[in-house]
PDB file of C-alpha atoms in Angstrom:
ATOM      1  CA  GLY A 790     -17.288  -0.489   0.348  1.00 80.00           C
ATOM      2  CA  GLU A 791     -14.875   2.104  -0.891  1.00 83.00           C
ATOM      3  CA  GLN A 792     -13.949   1.924  -4.558  1.00 90.00           C
ATOM      4  CA  VAL A 793     -10.975   3.754  -5.998  1.00 95.00           C
ATOM      5  CA  GLU A 794     -10.495   4.214  -9.718  1.00 97.00           C
ATOM      6  CA  GLN A 795      -7.074   5.267 -10.917  1.00 97.00           C
ATOM      7  CA  ARG A 796      -6.339   6.582 -14.392  1.00 98.00           C
ATOM      8  CA  PRO A 797      -4.501   6.049 -16.626  1.00 98.00           C
ATOM      9  CA  PRO A 798      -3.174   2.519 -16.103  1.00 96.00           C
ATOM     10  CA  HIS A 799      -0.182   3.282 -18.330  1.00 97.00           C
ATOM     11  CA  LEU A 800       1.435   6.612 -19.098  1.00 97.00           C
ATOM     12  CA  SER A 801       4.451   7.476 -21.216  1.00 97.00           C
ATOM     13  CA  VAL A 802       5.835  11.007 -21.343  1.00 96.00           C
ATOM     14  CA  ARG A 803       9.011  12.613 -22.582  1.00 96.00           C
ATOM     15  CA  GLU A 804      11.664  13.778 -20.172  1.00 96.00           C
ATOM     16  CA  GLY A 805      10.893  17.328 -19.086  1.00 95.00           C
ATOM     17  CA  ASP A 806       7.163  17.012 -19.712  1.00 96.00           C
ATOM     18  CA  SER A 807       4.497  16.793 -17.030  1.00 95.00           C
ATOM     19  CA  ALA A 808       2.501  13.710 -16.116  1.00 96.00           C
ATOM     20  CA  VAL A 809      -0.878  13.663 -14.394  1.00 97.00           C
ATOM     21  CA  ILE A 810      -2.400  10.679 -12.592  1.00 98.00           C
ATOM     22  CA  THR A 811      -5.906  10.882 -11.183  1.00 98.00           C
ATOM     23  CA  CYS A 812      -7.906   8.865  -8.689  1.00 97.00           C
ATOM     24  CA  THR A 813     -11.589   9.082  -7.936  1.00 97.00           C
ATOM     25  CA  TYR A 814     -13.189   7.470  -4.919  1.00 96.00           C
ATOM     26  CA  THR A 815     -16.724   6.749  -3.813  1.00 94.00           C
ATOM     27  CA  ASP A 816     -16.966   6.952  -0.028  1.00 90.00           C
ATOM     28  CA  PRO A 817     -17.596  10.548   1.150  1.00 87.00           C
ATOM     29  CA  ASN A 818     -16.334   9.560   4.618  1.00 85.00           C
ATOM     30  CA  SER A 819     -12.803   8.979   3.323  1.00 86.00           C
ATOM     31  CA  TYR A 820     -10.421  11.212   5.201  1.00 84.00           C
ATOM     32  CA  TYR A 821      -6.786  10.411   4.503  1.00 88.00           C
ATOM     33  CA  PHE A 822      -5.303  10.158   1.072  1.00 91.00           C
ATOM     34  CA  PHE A 823      -1.859   8.945   0.029  1.00 93.00           C
ATOM     35  CA  TRP A 824       0.359   8.622  -2.990  1.00 94.00           C
ATOM     36  CA  TYR A 825       2.987   5.904  -3.155  1.00 95.00           C
ATOM     37  CA  LYS A 826       5.742   5.199  -5.653  1.00 96.00           C
ATOM     38  CA  GLN A 827       6.910   1.669  -6.416  1.00 96.00           C
ATOM     39  CA  GLU A 828      10.086   1.157  -8.410  1.00 94.00           C
ATOM     40  CA  PRO A 829      10.505  -2.203 -10.207  1.00 90.00           C
ATOM     41  CA  GLY A 830      11.032  -5.043  -7.758  1.00 89.00           C
ATOM     42  CA  ALA A 831      10.840  -2.743  -4.758  1.00 93.00           C
ATOM     43  CA  SER A 832       8.420  -1.912  -2.012  1.00 95.00           C
ATOM     44  CA  LEU A 833       6.162   1.130  -1.758  1.00 95.00           C
ATOM     45  CA  GLN A 834       7.635   4.489  -0.944  1.00 94.00           C
ATOM     46  CA  LEU A 835       5.363   7.172   0.477  1.00 92.00           C
ATOM     47  CA  LEU A 836       5.306  10.343  -1.617  1.00 91.00           C
ATOM     48  CA  MET A 837       2.693  12.368   0.213  1.00 87.00           C
ATOM     49  CA  LYS A 838      -0.295  12.339   2.536  1.00 86.00           C
ATOM     50  CA  VAL A 839      -3.152  14.837   2.236  1.00 85.00           C
ATOM     51  CA  PHE A 840      -6.313  15.249   4.253  1.00 79.00           C
ATOM     52  CA  SER A 841      -7.809  18.729   3.906  1.00 69.00           C
ATOM     53  CA  SER A 842     -10.945  19.242   1.917  1.00 58.00           C
ATOM     54  CA  THR A 843      -9.247  21.051  -0.898  1.00 57.00           C
ATOM     55  CA  GLU A 844      -5.526  21.005  -0.744  1.00 60.00           C
ATOM     56  CA  ILE A 845      -2.562  21.489  -2.952  1.00 67.00           C
ATOM     57  CA  ASN A 846       0.640  20.001  -1.623  1.00 67.00           C
ATOM     58  CA  GLU A 847       3.952  20.437  -3.303  1.00 70.00           C
ATOM     59  CA  GLY A 848       6.703  17.931  -2.993  1.00 71.00           C
ATOM     60  CA  GLN A 849      10.016  17.583  -4.713  1.00 77.00           C
ATOM     61  CA  GLY A 850       9.100  17.707  -8.389  1.00 84.00           C
ATOM     62  CA  PHE A 851       5.391  16.994  -7.945  1.00 87.00           C
ATOM     63  CA  THR A 852       2.088  18.490  -6.840  1.00 89.00           C
ATOM     64  CA  VAL A 853      -0.847  16.711  -5.201  1.00 90.00           C
ATOM     65  CA  LEU A 854      -4.363  18.093  -5.418  1.00 90.00           C
ATOM     66  CA  LEU A 855      -7.300  16.859  -3.374  1.00 91.00           C
ATOM     67  CA  ASN A 856     -10.866  17.889  -4.128  1.00 90.00           C
ATOM     68  CA  LYS A 857     -13.242  16.251  -1.666  1.00 88.00           C
ATOM     69  CA  LYS A 858     -16.302  17.792  -3.308  1.00 90.00           C
ATOM     70  CA  ASP A 859     -15.538  15.929  -6.511  1.00 93.00           C
ATOM     71  CA  LYS A 860     -13.960  12.980  -4.639  1.00 93.00           C
ATOM     72  CA  ARG A 861     -10.866  13.340  -6.766  1.00 94.00           C
ATOM     73  CA  LEU A 862      -7.174  13.100  -6.005  1.00 94.00           C
ATOM     74  CA  SER A 863      -4.425  13.840  -8.494  1.00 95.00           C
ATOM     75  CA  LEU A 864      -0.673  13.641  -8.722  1.00 95.00           C
ATOM     76  CA  ASN A 865       1.077  15.984 -11.116  1.00 93.00           C
ATOM     77  CA  LEU A 866       4.707  15.264 -11.866  1.00 92.00           C
ATOM     78  CA  THR A 867       6.326  18.393 -13.221  1.00 88.00           C
ATOM     79  CA  ALA A 868       9.341  18.221 -15.504  1.00 90.00           C
ATOM     80  CA  ALA A 869       9.556  14.422 -15.382  1.00 93.00           C
ATOM     81  CA  HIS A 870      12.991  12.818 -15.334  1.00 92.00           C
ATOM     82  CA  PRO A 871      14.093   9.180 -15.829  1.00 92.00           C
ATOM     83  CA  GLY A 872      14.084   8.537 -12.072  1.00 92.00           C
ATOM     84  CA  ASP A 873      10.333   9.091 -12.059  1.00 94.00           C
ATOM     85  CA  SER A 874       9.771   5.908 -14.078  1.00 96.00           C
ATOM     86  CA  ALA A 875       7.862   3.662 -11.692  1.00 96.00           C
ATOM     87  CA  ALA A 876       4.399   2.515 -10.688  1.00 96.00           C
ATOM     88  CA  TYR A 877       2.335   5.016  -8.764  1.00 97.00           C
ATOM     89  CA  PHE A 878      -0.523   4.128  -6.462  1.00 96.00           C
ATOM     90  CA  CYS A 879      -3.098   6.275  -4.772  1.00 96.00           C
ATOM     91  CA  ALA A 880      -4.629   5.051  -1.526  1.00 94.00           C
ATOM     92  CA  VAL A 881      -7.719   6.192   0.315  1.00 92.00           C
ATOM     93  CA  SER A 882      -8.538   5.491   3.931  1.00 88.00           C
ATOM     94  CA  VAL A 883     -11.976   5.173   5.455  1.00 81.00           C
ATOM     95  CA  ASN A 884     -13.108   3.975   8.850  1.00 75.00           C
ATOM     96  CA  THR A 885     -15.375   0.967   8.422  1.00 70.00           C
ATOM     97  CA  GLU A 886     -16.952  -0.683  11.445  1.00 66.00           C
ATOM     98  CA  GLY A 887     -14.424   0.960  13.740  1.00 64.00           C
ATOM     99  CA  ALA A 888     -11.375  -0.072  11.727  1.00 67.00           C
ATOM    100  CA  ASP A 889      -9.304   1.901   9.268  1.00 72.00           C
ATOM    101  CA  ARG A 890      -9.235   0.407   5.803  1.00 79.00           C
ATOM    102  CA  LEU A 891      -6.868   1.504   3.096  1.00 85.00           C
ATOM    103  CA  THR A 892      -8.067   0.997  -0.453  1.00 89.00           C
ATOM    104  CA  PHE A 893      -5.534   1.272  -3.250  1.00 92.00           C
ATOM    105  CA  GLY A 894      -6.045   2.245  -6.846  1.00 95.00           C
ATOM    106  CA  LYS A 895      -4.891  -0.272  -9.449  1.00 94.00           C
ATOM    107  CA  GLY A 896      -1.769   1.735 -10.143  1.00 96.00           C
ATOM    108  CA  THR A 897      -0.263   3.676 -13.034  1.00 97.00           C
ATOM    109  CA  GLN A 898       2.865   2.466 -14.819  1.00 96.00           C
ATOM    110  CA  LEU A 899       4.760   5.628 -15.723  1.00 97.00           C
ATOM    111  CA  ILE A 900       7.546   5.545 -18.294  1.00 97.00           C
ATOM    112  CA  ILE A 901       9.736   8.570 -18.917  1.00 96.00           C
ATOM    113  CA  GLN A 902      11.187   8.595 -22.398  1.00 93.00           C
ATOM    114  CA  PRO A 903      14.547  10.324 -22.978  1.00 89.00           C
TER     115      PRO A 903
ATOM    116  CA  ALA B 185      13.935   5.821  14.191  1.00 78.00           C
ATOM    117  CA  GLN B 186      11.410   3.135  13.382  1.00 82.00           C
ATOM    118  CA  THR B 187      12.431   0.291  11.151  1.00 89.00           C
ATOM    119  CA  ILE B 188      10.342  -2.440   9.605  1.00 94.00           C
ATOM    120  CA  HIS B 189      11.934  -5.656   8.458  1.00 95.00           C
ATOM    121  CA  GLN B 190      10.444  -8.555   6.537  1.00 97.00           C
ATOM    122  CA  TRP B 191      11.785 -12.041   6.112  1.00 97.00           C
ATOM    123  CA  PRO B 192      12.597 -13.871   3.992  1.00 97.00           C
ATOM    124  CA  VAL B 193      13.346 -11.599   1.050  1.00 96.00           C
ATOM    125  CA  ALA B 194      12.188 -14.257  -1.397  1.00 97.00           C
ATOM    126  CA  GLU B 195      10.847 -17.789  -1.359  1.00 96.00           C
ATOM    127  CA  ILE B 196      10.322 -20.489  -3.940  1.00 97.00           C
ATOM    128  CA  LYS B 197       7.899 -23.116  -2.643  1.00 98.00           C
ATOM    129  CA  ALA B 198       6.011 -26.106  -3.937  1.00 98.00           C
ATOM    130  CA  VAL B 199       2.230 -26.272  -4.141  1.00 98.00           C
ATOM    131  CA  GLY B 200       0.886 -27.854  -0.984  1.00 97.00           C
ATOM    132  CA  SER B 201       3.860 -26.924   1.172  1.00 98.00           C
ATOM    133  CA  PRO B 202       3.578 -24.719   4.269  1.00 98.00           C
ATOM    134  CA  LEU B 203       4.599 -21.068   4.422  1.00 97.00           C
ATOM    135  CA  SER B 204       5.557 -18.628   7.101  1.00 98.00           C
ATOM    136  CA  LEU B 205       6.451 -15.000   6.435  1.00 98.00           C
ATOM    137  CA  GLY B 206       7.550 -12.600   9.141  1.00 98.00           C
ATOM    138  CA  CYS B 207       7.536  -8.894   9.829  1.00 97.00           C
ATOM    139  CA  THR B 208       9.188  -7.023  12.690  1.00 96.00           C
ATOM    140  CA  ILE B 209       8.846  -3.366  13.598  1.00 94.00           C
ATOM    141  CA  LYS B 210      11.431  -1.780  15.852  1.00 92.00           C
ATOM    142  CA  GLY B 211      11.399   1.589  17.530  1.00 88.00           C
ATOM    143  CA  LYS B 212       7.655   1.914  18.010  1.00 84.00           C
ATOM    144  CA  SER B 213       5.418   0.363  20.603  1.00 86.00           C
ATOM    145  CA  SER B 214       1.876  -0.804  19.848  1.00 88.00           C
ATOM    146  CA  PRO B 215       1.862  -0.069  16.126  1.00 90.00           C
ATOM    147  CA  ASN B 216      -0.985  -1.028  13.852  1.00 90.00           C
ATOM    148  CA  LEU B 217       0.314  -3.756  11.547  1.00 93.00           C
ATOM    149  CA  TYR B 218      -0.961  -4.813   8.124  1.00 93.00           C
ATOM    150  CA  TRP B 219      -0.348  -7.519   5.546  1.00 96.00           C
ATOM    151  CA  TYR B 220      -0.852  -6.727   1.874  1.00 95.00           C
ATOM    152  CA  TRP B 221      -0.579  -8.935  -1.181  1.00 96.00           C
ATOM    153  CA  GLN B 222       0.329  -7.770  -4.654  1.00 95.00           C
ATOM    154  CA  ALA B 223      -0.084 -10.046  -7.654  1.00 91.00           C
ATOM    155  CA  THR B 224       2.585  -9.582 -10.295  1.00 81.00           C
ATOM    156  CA  GLY B 225       1.940  -6.228 -11.919  1.00 74.00           C
ATOM    157  CA  GLY B 226      -1.234  -5.845  -9.914  1.00 82.00           C
ATOM    158  CA  THR B 227      -2.831  -3.723  -7.282  1.00 85.00           C
ATOM    159  CA  LEU B 228      -2.477  -4.148  -3.548  1.00 90.00           C
ATOM    160  CA  GLN B 229      -4.958  -6.155  -1.551  1.00 90.00           C
ATOM    161  CA  GLN B 230      -5.102  -5.792   2.199  1.00 90.00           C
ATOM    162  CA  LEU B 231      -5.178  -9.228   3.814  1.00 94.00           C
ATOM    163  CA  PHE B 232      -5.027  -8.713   7.582  1.00 93.00           C
ATOM    164  CA  TYR B 233      -4.530  -6.028  10.159  1.00 90.00           C
ATOM    165  CA  SER B 234      -3.762  -5.991  13.857  1.00 92.00           C
ATOM    166  CA  ILE B 235      -4.012  -3.181  16.356  1.00 88.00           C
ATOM    167  CA  THR B 236      -2.753  -5.103  19.375  1.00 91.00           C
ATOM    168  CA  VAL B 237      -0.937  -8.267  20.408  1.00 94.00           C
ATOM    169  CA  GLY B 238      -2.990 -11.409  19.964  1.00 94.00           C
ATOM    170  CA  GLN B 239      -5.700  -9.733  17.881  1.00 93.00           C
ATOM    171  CA  VAL B 240      -5.833 -10.070  14.116  1.00 94.00           C
ATOM    172  CA  GLU B 241      -8.681  -9.088  11.827  1.00 91.00           C
ATOM    173  CA  SER B 242      -9.109 -10.611   8.404  1.00 88.00           C
ATOM    174  CA  VAL B 243      -9.961  -8.464   5.403  1.00 86.00           C
ATOM    175  CA  VAL B 244      -9.465 -11.038   2.660  1.00 85.00           C
ATOM    176  CA  GLN B 245      -8.207 -14.444   3.692  1.00 75.00           C
ATOM    177  CA  LEU B 246      -7.076 -16.110   0.459  1.00 85.00           C
ATOM    178  CA  ASN B 247      -6.552 -19.335   2.462  1.00 93.00           C
ATOM    179  CA  LEU B 248      -3.942 -17.585   4.603  1.00 97.00           C
ATOM    180  CA  SER B 249      -3.809 -16.816   8.290  1.00 97.00           C
ATOM    181  CA  ALA B 250      -2.012 -14.222  10.354  1.00 97.00           C
ATOM    182  CA  SER B 251      -0.907 -13.923  13.955  1.00 98.00           C
ATOM    183  CA  ARG B 252       0.641 -11.296  16.190  1.00 97.00           C
ATOM    184  CA  PRO B 253       2.558 -13.181  18.865  1.00 97.00           C
ATOM    185  CA  LYS B 254       4.466 -10.125  20.082  1.00 96.00           C
ATOM    186  CA  ASP B 255       3.876  -6.379  19.968  1.00 94.00           C
ATOM    187  CA  ASP B 256       6.563  -5.968  17.316  1.00 94.00           C
ATOM    188  CA  GLN B 257       5.929  -9.091  15.253  1.00 97.00           C
ATOM    189  CA  PHE B 258       3.371 -10.040  12.599  1.00 97.00           C
ATOM    190  CA  ILE B 259       3.338 -13.469  10.965  1.00 98.00           C
ATOM    191  CA  LEU B 260       1.580 -14.599   7.781  1.00 98.00           C
ATOM    192  CA  SER B 261       1.219 -18.308   7.209  1.00 98.00           C
ATOM    193  CA  THR B 262      -0.574 -21.167   5.563  1.00 97.00           C
ATOM    194  CA  GLU B 263      -0.341 -24.926   5.859  1.00 97.00           C
ATOM    195  CA  LYS B 264      -0.912 -25.545   2.156  1.00 97.00           C
ATOM    196  CA  LEU B 265       0.244 -23.214  -0.556  1.00 97.00           C
ATOM    197  CA  LEU B 266      -1.714 -22.720  -3.762  1.00 97.00           C
ATOM    198  CA  LEU B 267      -0.393 -21.516  -7.100  1.00 96.00           C
ATOM    199  CA  SER B 268      -2.515 -18.393  -6.624  1.00 94.00           C
ATOM    200  CA  HIS B 269      -0.478 -17.442  -3.567  1.00 96.00           C
ATOM    201  CA  SER B 270       2.410 -16.333  -5.737  1.00 96.00           C
ATOM    202  CA  GLY B 271       3.128 -12.625  -5.558  1.00 96.00           C
ATOM    203  CA  PHE B 272       4.659  -9.905  -3.455  1.00 97.00           C
ATOM    204  CA  TYR B 273       3.773  -9.757   0.240  1.00 97.00           C
ATOM    205  CA  LEU B 274       4.141  -6.475   2.019  1.00 97.00           C
ATOM    206  CA  CYS B 275       3.949  -5.699   5.695  1.00 97.00           C
ATOM    207  CA  ALA B 276       3.122  -2.164   6.777  1.00 94.00           C
ATOM    208  CA  TRP B 277       2.763  -0.261  10.010  1.00 92.00           C
ATOM    209  CA  SER B 278       1.067   2.925  11.088  1.00 88.00           C
ATOM    210  CA  LEU B 279      -0.006   4.857  14.124  1.00 81.00           C
ATOM    211  CA  ASP B 280      -3.671   5.129  15.044  1.00 69.00           C
ATOM    212  CA  SER B 281      -6.172   6.022  12.392  1.00 63.00           C
ATOM    213  CA  PHE B 282      -3.673   6.497   9.562  1.00 62.00           C
ATOM    214  CA  ASN B 283      -2.803   9.921  10.939  1.00 68.00           C
ATOM    215  CA  GLN B 284       0.655   8.767  10.068  1.00 74.00           C
ATOM    216  CA  ALA B 285       0.770   7.213   6.632  1.00 83.00           C
ATOM    217  CA  PRO B 286       1.273   3.454   6.505  1.00 88.00           C
ATOM    218  CA  LEU B 287       4.931   2.683   5.860  1.00 91.00           C
ATOM    219  CA  PHE B 288       5.937  -0.514   4.135  1.00 95.00           C
ATOM    220  CA  GLY B 289       8.636  -3.103   4.640  1.00 96.00           C
ATOM    221  CA  GLU B 290      10.880  -4.336   1.842  1.00 96.00           C
ATOM    222  CA  GLY B 291       8.493  -7.119   0.945  1.00 97.00           C
ATOM    223  CA  THR B 292       8.781 -10.859   0.336  1.00 97.00           C
ATOM    224  CA  ARG B 293       8.537 -12.213  -3.184  1.00 96.00           C
ATOM    225  CA  LEU B 294       6.884 -15.626  -3.232  1.00 97.00           C
ATOM    226  CA  SER B 295       6.862 -18.015  -6.160  1.00 97.00           C
ATOM    227  CA  VAL B 296       4.718 -21.117  -5.838  1.00 97.00           C
ATOM    228  CA  LEU B 297       5.539 -23.835  -8.358  1.00 96.00           C
TER     229      LEU B 297
END
């Protein structure tokens, strides 16, 4: 089945710096890709969905890049601020035996230092 | 607007006791519904999914069961809790084929003692 590797598991950056989180996946039939943010004690909040073969999506304070050729998905937080401190999860969907399965990466704990 | 609500917010239960967690989605008919489990500080594991009333597919059971008694309701339960059941349980919904990203409820935090 699909395997998703997310790196790094922990990341600490100074306020104002950028932070990059990367996920690689194995199933070439994967077609939807998501990034979620989870603040301490809270549920998952959707940051962005991407699905094109090579796509750069810009959100508020972050950029998501998908490269299907390399089976790589990345989240780049630009000019990090304290509110960005949270766990971040990538998720990859693939249709297996007629059903959509969502496989999550193990998460990245991001700490923004003042 | 669609809303997803989970209950209870938190539970403290004894090993061997029964459990029932609920999830309700309002504002959308025939959603796909999912149960996920997150160990403390861990990744998310999909447990069950349902695409229609009365039909539930198991991904990983973990000695749990799920049911969809109504179009807008998804129930997770077990008759006998284990210590390993502790964690954060999340219900999510989506439209067909993840064209719309799965959106999560507030979650239920379960502590089994």
